[in-house]
Coordinates of C-alpha atoms and ligand atoms in Angstrom, one line a residue:
X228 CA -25.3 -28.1 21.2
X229 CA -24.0 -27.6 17.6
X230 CA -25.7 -26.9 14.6
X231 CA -24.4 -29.9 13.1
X232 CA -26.0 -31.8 16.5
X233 CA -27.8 -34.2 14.4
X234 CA -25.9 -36.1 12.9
X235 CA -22.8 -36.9 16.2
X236 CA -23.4 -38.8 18.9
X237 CA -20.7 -37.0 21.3
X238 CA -20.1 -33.3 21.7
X239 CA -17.1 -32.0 20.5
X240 CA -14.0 -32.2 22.1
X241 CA -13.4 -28.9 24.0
X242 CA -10.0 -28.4 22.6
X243 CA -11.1 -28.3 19.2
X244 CA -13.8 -26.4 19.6
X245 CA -11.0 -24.0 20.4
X246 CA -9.2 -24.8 17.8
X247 CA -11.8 -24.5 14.9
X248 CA -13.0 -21.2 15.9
X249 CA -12.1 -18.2 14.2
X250 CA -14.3 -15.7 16.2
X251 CA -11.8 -14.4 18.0
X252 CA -10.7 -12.4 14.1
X253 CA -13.6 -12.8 11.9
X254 CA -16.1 -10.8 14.2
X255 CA -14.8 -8.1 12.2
X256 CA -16.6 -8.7 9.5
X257 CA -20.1 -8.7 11.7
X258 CA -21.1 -5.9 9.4
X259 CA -20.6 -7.6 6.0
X260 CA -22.6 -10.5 7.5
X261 CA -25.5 -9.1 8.4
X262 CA -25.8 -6.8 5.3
X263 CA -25.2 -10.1 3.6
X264 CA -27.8 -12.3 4.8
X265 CA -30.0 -9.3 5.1
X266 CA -29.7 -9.3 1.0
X267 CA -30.3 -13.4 0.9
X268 CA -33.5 -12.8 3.3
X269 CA -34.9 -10.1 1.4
X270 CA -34.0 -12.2 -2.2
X271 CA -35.7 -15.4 -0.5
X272 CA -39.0 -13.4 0.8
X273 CA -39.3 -11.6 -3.1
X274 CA -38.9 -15.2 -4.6
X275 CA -41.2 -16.9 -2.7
X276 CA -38.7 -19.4 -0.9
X277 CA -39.6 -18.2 2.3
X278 CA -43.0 -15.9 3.5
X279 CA -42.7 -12.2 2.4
X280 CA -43.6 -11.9 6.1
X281 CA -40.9 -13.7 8.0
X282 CA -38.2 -12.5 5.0
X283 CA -39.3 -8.9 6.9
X284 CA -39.0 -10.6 10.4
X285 CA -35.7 -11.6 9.7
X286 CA -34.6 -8.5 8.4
X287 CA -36.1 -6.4 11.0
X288 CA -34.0 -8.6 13.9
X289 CA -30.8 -8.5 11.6
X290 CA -30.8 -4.7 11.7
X291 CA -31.3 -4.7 15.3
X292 CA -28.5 -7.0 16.0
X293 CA -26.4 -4.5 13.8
X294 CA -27.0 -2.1 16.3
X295 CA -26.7 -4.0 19.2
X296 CA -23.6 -5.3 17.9
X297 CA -22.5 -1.3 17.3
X298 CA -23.5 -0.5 20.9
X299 CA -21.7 -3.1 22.5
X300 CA -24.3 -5.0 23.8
X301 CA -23.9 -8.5 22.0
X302 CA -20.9 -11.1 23.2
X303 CA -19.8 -13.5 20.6
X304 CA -19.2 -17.1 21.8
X305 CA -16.2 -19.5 20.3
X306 CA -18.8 -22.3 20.4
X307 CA -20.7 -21.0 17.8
X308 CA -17.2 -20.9 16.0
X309 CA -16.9 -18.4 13.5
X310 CA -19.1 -14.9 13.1
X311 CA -21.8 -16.3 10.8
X312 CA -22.7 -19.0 13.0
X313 CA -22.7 -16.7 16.0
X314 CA -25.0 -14.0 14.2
X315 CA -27.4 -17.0 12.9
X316 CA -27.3 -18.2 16.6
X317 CA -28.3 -14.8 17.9
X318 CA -31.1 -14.5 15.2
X319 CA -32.5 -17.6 16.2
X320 CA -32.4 -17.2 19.9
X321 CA -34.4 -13.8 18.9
X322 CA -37.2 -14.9 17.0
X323 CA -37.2 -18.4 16.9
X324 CA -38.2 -20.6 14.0
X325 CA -38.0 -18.1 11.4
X326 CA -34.1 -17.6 12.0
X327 CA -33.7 -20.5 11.1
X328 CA -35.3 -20.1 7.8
X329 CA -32.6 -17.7 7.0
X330 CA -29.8 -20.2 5.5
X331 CA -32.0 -21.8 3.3
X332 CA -30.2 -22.0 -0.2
X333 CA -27.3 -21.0 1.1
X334 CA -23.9 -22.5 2.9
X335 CA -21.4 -20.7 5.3
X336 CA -19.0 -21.4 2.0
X337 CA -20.8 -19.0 0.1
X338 CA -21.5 -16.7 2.9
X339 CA -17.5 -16.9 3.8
X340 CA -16.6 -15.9 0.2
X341 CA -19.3 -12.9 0.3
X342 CA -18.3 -11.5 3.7
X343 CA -14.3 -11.6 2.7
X344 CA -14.8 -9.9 -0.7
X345 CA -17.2 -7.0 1.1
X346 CA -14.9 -6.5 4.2
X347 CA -11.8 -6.3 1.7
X348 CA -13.7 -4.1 -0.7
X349 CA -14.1 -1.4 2.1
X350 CA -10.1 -2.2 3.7
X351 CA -9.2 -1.2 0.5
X352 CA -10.8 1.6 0.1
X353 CA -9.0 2.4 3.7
X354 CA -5.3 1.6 1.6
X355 CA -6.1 3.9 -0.9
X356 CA -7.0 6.5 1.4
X357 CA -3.7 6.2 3.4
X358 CA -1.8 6.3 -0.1
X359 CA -3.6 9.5 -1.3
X360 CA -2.5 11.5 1.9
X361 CA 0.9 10.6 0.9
X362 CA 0.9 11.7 -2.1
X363 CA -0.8 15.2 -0.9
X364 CA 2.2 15.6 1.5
X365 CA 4.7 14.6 -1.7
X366 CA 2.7 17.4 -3.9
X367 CA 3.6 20.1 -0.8
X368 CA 7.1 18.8 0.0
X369 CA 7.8 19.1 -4.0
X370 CA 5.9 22.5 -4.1
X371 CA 8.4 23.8 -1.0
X372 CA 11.7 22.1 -2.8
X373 CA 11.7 22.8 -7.1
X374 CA 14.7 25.4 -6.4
X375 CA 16.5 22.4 -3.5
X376 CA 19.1 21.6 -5.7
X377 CA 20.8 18.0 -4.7
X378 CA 22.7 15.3 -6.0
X379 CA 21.1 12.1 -7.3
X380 CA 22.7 9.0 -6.6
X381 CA 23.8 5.5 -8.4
X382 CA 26.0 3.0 -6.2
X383 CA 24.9 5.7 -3.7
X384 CA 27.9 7.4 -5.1
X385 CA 26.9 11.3 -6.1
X386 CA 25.8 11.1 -10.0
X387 CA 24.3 14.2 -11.4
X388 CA 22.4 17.2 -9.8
X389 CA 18.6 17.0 -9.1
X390 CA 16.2 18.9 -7.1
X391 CA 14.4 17.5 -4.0
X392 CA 11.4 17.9 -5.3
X393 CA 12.5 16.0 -8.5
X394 CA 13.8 13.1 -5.8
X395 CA 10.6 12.9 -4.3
X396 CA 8.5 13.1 -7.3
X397 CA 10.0 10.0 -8.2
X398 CA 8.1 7.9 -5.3
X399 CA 4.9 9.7 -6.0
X400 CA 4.9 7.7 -9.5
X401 CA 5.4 4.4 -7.4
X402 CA 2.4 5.4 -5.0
X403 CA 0.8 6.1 -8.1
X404 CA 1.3 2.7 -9.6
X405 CA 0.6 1.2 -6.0
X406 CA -2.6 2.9 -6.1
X407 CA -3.4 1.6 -9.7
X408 CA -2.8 -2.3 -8.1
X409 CA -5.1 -1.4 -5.3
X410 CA -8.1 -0.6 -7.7
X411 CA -7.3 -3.3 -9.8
X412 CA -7.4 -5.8 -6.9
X413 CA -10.7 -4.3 -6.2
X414 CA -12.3 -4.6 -9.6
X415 CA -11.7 -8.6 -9.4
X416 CA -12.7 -8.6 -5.8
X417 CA -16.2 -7.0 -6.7
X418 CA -17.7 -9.9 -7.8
X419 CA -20.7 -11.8 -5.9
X420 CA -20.4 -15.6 -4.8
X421 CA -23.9 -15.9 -3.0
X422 CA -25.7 -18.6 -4.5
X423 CA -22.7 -20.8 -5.4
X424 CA -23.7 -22.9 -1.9
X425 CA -21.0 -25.6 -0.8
X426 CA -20.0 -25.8 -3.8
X427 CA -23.1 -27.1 -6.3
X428 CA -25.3 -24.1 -6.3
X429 CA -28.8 -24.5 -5.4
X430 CA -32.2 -26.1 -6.0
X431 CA -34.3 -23.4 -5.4
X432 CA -35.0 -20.6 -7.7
X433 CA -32.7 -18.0 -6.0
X434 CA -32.2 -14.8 -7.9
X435 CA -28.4 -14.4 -7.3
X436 CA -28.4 -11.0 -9.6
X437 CA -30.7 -9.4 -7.4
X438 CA -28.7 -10.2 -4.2
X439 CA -25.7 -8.7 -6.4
X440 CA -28.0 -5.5 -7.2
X441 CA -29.1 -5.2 -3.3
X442 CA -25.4 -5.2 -2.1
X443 CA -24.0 -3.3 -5.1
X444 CA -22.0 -5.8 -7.1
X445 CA -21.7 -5.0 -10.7
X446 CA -21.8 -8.8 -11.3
X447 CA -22.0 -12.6 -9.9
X448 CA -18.9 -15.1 -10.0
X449 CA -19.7 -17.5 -13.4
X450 CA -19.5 -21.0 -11.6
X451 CA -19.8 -22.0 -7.8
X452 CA -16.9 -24.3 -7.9
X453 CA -14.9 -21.3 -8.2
X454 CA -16.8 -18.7 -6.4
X455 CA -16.2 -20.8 -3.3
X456 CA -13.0 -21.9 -3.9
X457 CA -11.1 -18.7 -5.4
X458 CA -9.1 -16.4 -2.8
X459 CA -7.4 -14.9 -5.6
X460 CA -8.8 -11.5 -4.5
X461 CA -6.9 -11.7 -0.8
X462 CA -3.2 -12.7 -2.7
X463 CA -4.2 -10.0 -4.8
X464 CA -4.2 -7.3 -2.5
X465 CA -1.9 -9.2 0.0
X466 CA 0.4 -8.6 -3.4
X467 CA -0.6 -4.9 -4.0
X468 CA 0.2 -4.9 0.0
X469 CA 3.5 -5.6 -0.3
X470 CA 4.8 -3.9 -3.3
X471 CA 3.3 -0.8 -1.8
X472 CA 5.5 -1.5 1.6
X473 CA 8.7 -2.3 -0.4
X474 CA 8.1 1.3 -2.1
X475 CA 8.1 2.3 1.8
X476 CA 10.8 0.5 3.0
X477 CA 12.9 2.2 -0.1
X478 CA 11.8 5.4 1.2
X479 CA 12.3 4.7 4.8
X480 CA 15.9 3.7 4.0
X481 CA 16.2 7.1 2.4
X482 CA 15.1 9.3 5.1
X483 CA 17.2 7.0 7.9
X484 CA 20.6 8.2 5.4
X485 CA 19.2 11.2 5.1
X486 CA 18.8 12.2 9.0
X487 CA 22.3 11.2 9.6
X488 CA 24.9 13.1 10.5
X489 CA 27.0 11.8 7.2
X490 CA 24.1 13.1 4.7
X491 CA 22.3 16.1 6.9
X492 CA 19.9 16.6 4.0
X493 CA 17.0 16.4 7.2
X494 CA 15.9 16.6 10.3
X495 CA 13.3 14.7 11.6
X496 CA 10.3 16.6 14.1
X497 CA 10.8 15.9 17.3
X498 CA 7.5 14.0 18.0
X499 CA 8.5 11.4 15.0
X500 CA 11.9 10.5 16.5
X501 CA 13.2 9.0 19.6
X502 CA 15.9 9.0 22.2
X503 CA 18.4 6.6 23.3
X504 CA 18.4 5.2 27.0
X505 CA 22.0 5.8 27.1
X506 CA 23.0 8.2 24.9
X507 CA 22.5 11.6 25.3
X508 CA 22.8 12.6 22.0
X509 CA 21.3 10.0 19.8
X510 CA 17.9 11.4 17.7
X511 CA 16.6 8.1 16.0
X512 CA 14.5 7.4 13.0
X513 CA 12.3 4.9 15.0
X514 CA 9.3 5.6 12.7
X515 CA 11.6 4.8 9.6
X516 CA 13.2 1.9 10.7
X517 CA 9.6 0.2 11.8
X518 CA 8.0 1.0 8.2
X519 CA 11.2 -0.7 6.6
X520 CA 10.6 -3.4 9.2
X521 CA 6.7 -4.1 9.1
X522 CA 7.3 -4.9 5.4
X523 CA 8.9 -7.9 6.0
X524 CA 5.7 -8.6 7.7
X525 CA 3.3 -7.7 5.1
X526 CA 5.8 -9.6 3.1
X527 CA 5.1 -12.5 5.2
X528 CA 1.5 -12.5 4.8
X529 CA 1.8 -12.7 0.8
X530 CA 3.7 -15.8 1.6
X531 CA 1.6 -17.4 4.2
X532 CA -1.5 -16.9 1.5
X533 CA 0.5 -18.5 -1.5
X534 CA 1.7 -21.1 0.6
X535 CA -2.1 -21.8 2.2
X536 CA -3.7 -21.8 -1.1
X537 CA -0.9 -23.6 -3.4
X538 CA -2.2 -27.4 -2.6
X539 CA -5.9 -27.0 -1.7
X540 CA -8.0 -29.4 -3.8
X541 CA -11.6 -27.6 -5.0
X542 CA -13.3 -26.7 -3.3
X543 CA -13.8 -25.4 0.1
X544 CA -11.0 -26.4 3.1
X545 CA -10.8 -25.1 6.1
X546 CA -7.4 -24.0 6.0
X547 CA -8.7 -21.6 4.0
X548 CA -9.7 -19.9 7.2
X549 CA -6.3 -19.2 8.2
X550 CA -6.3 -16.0 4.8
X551 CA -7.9 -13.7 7.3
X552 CA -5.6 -13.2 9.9
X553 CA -2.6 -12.6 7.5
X554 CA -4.5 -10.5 4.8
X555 CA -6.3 -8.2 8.3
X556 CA -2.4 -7.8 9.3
X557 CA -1.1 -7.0 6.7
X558 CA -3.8 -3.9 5.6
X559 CA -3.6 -3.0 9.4
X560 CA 0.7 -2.7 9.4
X561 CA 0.4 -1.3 5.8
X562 CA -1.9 1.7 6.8
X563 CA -0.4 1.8 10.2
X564 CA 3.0 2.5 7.8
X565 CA 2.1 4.8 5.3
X566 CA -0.3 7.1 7.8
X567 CA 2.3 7.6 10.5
X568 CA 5.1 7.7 7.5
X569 CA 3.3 11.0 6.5
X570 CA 3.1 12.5 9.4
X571 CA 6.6 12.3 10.0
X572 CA 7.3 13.3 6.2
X573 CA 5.3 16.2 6.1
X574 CA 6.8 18.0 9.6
X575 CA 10.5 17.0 8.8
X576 CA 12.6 20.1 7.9
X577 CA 14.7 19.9 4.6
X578 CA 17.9 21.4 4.7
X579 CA 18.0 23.0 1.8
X580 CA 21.8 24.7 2.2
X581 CA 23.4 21.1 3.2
X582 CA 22.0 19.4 0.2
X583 CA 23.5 21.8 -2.2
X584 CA 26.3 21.5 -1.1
X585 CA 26.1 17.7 -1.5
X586 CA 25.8 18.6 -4.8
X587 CA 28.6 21.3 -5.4
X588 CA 31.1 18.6 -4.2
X589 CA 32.0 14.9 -5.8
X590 CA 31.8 16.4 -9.3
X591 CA 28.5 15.9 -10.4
X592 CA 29.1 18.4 -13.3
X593 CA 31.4 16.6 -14.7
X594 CA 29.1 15.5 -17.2
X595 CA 28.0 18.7 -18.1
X596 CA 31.5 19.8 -17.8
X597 CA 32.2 17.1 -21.0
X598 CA 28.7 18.1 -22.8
X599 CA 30.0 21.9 -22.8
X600 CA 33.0 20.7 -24.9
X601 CA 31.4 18.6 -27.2
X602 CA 28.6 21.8 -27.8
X603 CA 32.2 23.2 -29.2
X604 CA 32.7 20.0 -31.3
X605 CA 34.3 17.5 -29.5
X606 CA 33.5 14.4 -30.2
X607 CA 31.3 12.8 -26.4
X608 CA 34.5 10.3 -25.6
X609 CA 37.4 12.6 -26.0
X610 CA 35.8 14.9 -24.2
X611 CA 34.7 12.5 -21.9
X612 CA 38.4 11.9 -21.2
X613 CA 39.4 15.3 -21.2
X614 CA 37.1 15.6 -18.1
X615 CA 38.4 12.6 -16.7
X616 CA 42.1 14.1 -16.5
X617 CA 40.5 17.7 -15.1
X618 CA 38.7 15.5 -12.0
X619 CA 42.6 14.3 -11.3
X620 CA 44.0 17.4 -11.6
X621 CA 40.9 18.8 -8.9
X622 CA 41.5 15.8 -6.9
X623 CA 45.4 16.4 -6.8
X624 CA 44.5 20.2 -5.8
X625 CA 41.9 19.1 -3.6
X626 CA 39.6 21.5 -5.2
X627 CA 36.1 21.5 -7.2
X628 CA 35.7 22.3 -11.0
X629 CA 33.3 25.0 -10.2
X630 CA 37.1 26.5 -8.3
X631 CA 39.5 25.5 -10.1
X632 CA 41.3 28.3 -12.9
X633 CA 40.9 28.8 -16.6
X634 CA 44.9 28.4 -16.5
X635 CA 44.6 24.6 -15.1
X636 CA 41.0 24.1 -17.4
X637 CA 43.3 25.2 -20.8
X638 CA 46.3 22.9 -20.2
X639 CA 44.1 19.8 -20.4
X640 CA 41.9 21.2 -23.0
X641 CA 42.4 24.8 -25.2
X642 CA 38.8 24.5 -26.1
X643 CA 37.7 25.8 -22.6
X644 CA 36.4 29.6 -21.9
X645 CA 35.2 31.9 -19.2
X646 CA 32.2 30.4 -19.8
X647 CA 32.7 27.0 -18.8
X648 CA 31.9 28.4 -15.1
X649 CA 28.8 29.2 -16.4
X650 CA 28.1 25.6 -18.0
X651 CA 28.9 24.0 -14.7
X652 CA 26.9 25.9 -12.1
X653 CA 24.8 23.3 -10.3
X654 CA 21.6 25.8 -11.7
X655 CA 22.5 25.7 -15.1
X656 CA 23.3 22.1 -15.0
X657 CA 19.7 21.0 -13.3
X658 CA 17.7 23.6 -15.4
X659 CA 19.1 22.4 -18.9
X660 CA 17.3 19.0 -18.4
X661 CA 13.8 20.4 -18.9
X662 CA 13.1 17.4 -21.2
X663 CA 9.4 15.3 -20.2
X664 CA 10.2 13.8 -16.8
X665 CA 13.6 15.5 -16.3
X666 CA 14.6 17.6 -12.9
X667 CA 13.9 21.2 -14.5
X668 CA 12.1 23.5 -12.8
X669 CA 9.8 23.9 -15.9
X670 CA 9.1 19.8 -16.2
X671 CA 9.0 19.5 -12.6
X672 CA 5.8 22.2 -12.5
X673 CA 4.3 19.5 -15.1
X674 CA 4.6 16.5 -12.8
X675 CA 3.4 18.4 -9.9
X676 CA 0.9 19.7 -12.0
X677 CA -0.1 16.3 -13.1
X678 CA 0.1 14.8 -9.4
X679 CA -2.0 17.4 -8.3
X680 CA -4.5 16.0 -10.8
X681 CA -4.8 13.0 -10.1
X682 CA -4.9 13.6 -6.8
X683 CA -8.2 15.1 -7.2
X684 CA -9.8 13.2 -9.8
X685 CA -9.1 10.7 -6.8
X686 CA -11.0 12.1 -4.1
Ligands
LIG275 N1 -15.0 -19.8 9.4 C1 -15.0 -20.4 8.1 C2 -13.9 -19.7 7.3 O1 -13.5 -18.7 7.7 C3 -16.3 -20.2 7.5 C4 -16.6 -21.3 6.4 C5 -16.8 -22.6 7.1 N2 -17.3 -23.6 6.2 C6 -17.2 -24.8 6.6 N3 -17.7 -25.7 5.8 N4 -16.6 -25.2 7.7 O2 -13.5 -20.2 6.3

């Protein structure tokens, strides 16, 4: 019998009472609901809406169905549809006619929009977790590489030397920024909608800042229209979500170049790669390639939210019941992602020796080849071309700047000395840049420093 028996005159048609249910994902939230209506209860008994004494009753059975619920000892049942109605049933078949005292002033829309915001507050917290212990295995990667000279990249054509620990710095600022999203999404998510109802509030004299106070919300949502109506928080997040994962998939990419045999610049651990089933010698970046792929997923899920919410008239709709399987897979592949991304960041080996010499060959100095001539007073684009015409002459010799002779370096340009050797060692060249943010090893203490910081302010 439903709860709605009253007002049918046939019982529902077994198919949709498939079909309707969402028991099957929202029990997760069990938790949030009974803290939830343990607040309403204890609200309703303090105001007089209900007896102080069955308020206590209520609470009394909620906690023990926590428990139960915690040892395994309740089933859940897709005809009481969705987890509130289940834990309401349960109540009710425990102590009767005061369980059913429990709803007054108060609609499953309301409780819906409650339970959401509370499980995502604590998911979050989960995200933010995941994206710290990255950045701690960034900080120690960066600590082991400020000397790991390599070359940095545009067009994926060698540019100008860095160090690893510059390169890697670089995706701690966009976990950083991830991180920011995630608390931001939480500060609009920490709002209470209890007392908005269906949609029209209440009649009775509820005390919605006191429910707010008992489950620790800084504040209640300003007009129940909206506080049943607004999933803002979950495409929020879902949003947060995926630029998070697109920062992993950029990395991912990186390490799956970097373990090849083309690059070197790694080598994976053992336990984070896999074989092939025919060929002997293959070592794969499994672990890579599936963070790169779950974020079309998580990508997915932002869609499948905007899409749900984009033509929904006020207030509640059921289709709104559809956010929590896309926003629960996305924070499950998103910390699935980063957690088992770490591991396999933190054993991989760098190879120190194979990056430099990335970096001694391409001419990556050539830059700082054409600054050391305008230090002599050459104006930036003659030297620039005087550079230009030394790279041709190397590339006809098939030999590096840092080789070829002072002979060869004075025909194109007089200006040059012994020194110039000096001027383009890869050292030389990465250590001059000790401006804010550049890949010196005296800036790159700062940013570690800084990460470090953070890091614990954080924890
Ligand atoms: N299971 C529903 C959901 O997740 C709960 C709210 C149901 N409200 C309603 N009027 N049918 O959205």
């Amino acid at each position: 019998m439903k709860m709605w028996a009253g007002r049918f005159k046939k019982q529902i048609d077994s198919g949709v009472n498939d079909f309707n249910s969402s028991i099957a994902f929202d029990k997760v939230m069990y938790k949030q609901d009974i803290t939830g209506s343990v607040a309403h209860a204890t609200m309703l008994g303090e105001c007089g809406i209900i007896d102080k004494s069955e308020a206590d009753k209520i609470v009394a059975a909620l906690k023990e169905i926590l428990s139960d619920i915690e040892a395994g000892k309740v089933e859940f049942t897709a005809d009481a549809e969705d987890i509130h109605m289940n834990i309401e049933t349960i109540l009710t078949e425990r102590i009767g006619d005061t369980g059913k005292r429990l709803h007054t002033a108060r609609s499953r829309n309301d409780q819906v929009a409650l339970d959401i915001r509370m499980y995502l507050l604590a998911e979050t917290e989960r995200v933010k977790a995941a994206v710290l212990g990255l950045l701690e295995a960034i900080r120690d990667k960066a600590n082991e590489n400020i000397d790991t000279v390599m070359a940095g990249y545009t067009h994926l054509q060698r540019a100008q030397p860095v160090t690893f620990a510059h390169y890697i710095l670089a995706y701690s600022e966009m976990l950083r920024r991830d991180y920011a999203r995630l608390c931001d999404a939480a500060d609009r998510m920490n709002v209470m909608p209890l007392g908005s109802g269906a949609l029209a509030s209440t009649t009775y004299p509820i005390n919605r800042e006191r429910v707010a106070e008992l489950l620790g919300f800084p504040a209640v949502t300003r007009n129940s229209i909206d506080g049943v109506s607004d999933r803002d928080f979950v495409i929020e997040l879902a949003s947060a979500l995926s630029i998070l994962m697109m920062h992993m998939s950029r990395f991912s990419e990186e390490i799956i170049l970097w373990c090849s045999s083309e690059f070197g610049f790694i080598e994976l651990d053992d336990a984070f790669s896999t074989g092939s089933s025919i060929m002997p010698q293959k070592k794969n970046p499994d672990v890579a390639e599936l963070v790169r792929g779950k974020t079309g997923r998580v990508y997915g899920s932002l869609i499948t939210l905007l899409t749900l919410m984009k033509g929904l008239p006020l207030a509640y709709n059921k289709d709104m019941q559809e956010d929590k399987e896309a926003i629960f897979d996305a924070i499950d592949n998103t910390v699935l992602s980063v957690n088992v991304f770490t591991s396999m960041f933190a054993t991989m080996t760098v190879r120190a020796d194979v990056m430099r010499k990335s970096a001694s060959k391409g001419f990556i100095n050539a830059t700082d080849c054409a600054d050391y001539l305008v230090k002599r007073g050459l104006p930036f684009r003659d030297a620039y071309k005087a550079v230009g015409t030394l790279v041709a002459r190397c590339i006809e010799l098939d030999t590096t700047l840092e080789e070829l002779s002072l002979d060869e370096y004075r025909q194109i340009c007089p200006v040059f000395d012994t020194d110039v050797y000096e001027a383009i060692d890869l050292d030389t060249c990465v250590n001059g840049r000790k401006v804010t943010g550049g890949p010196a090893k005296e800036s790159v203490l700062v940013q570690i420093a800084v990460l470090d910081d953070f890091i614990r302010t954080a924890k």
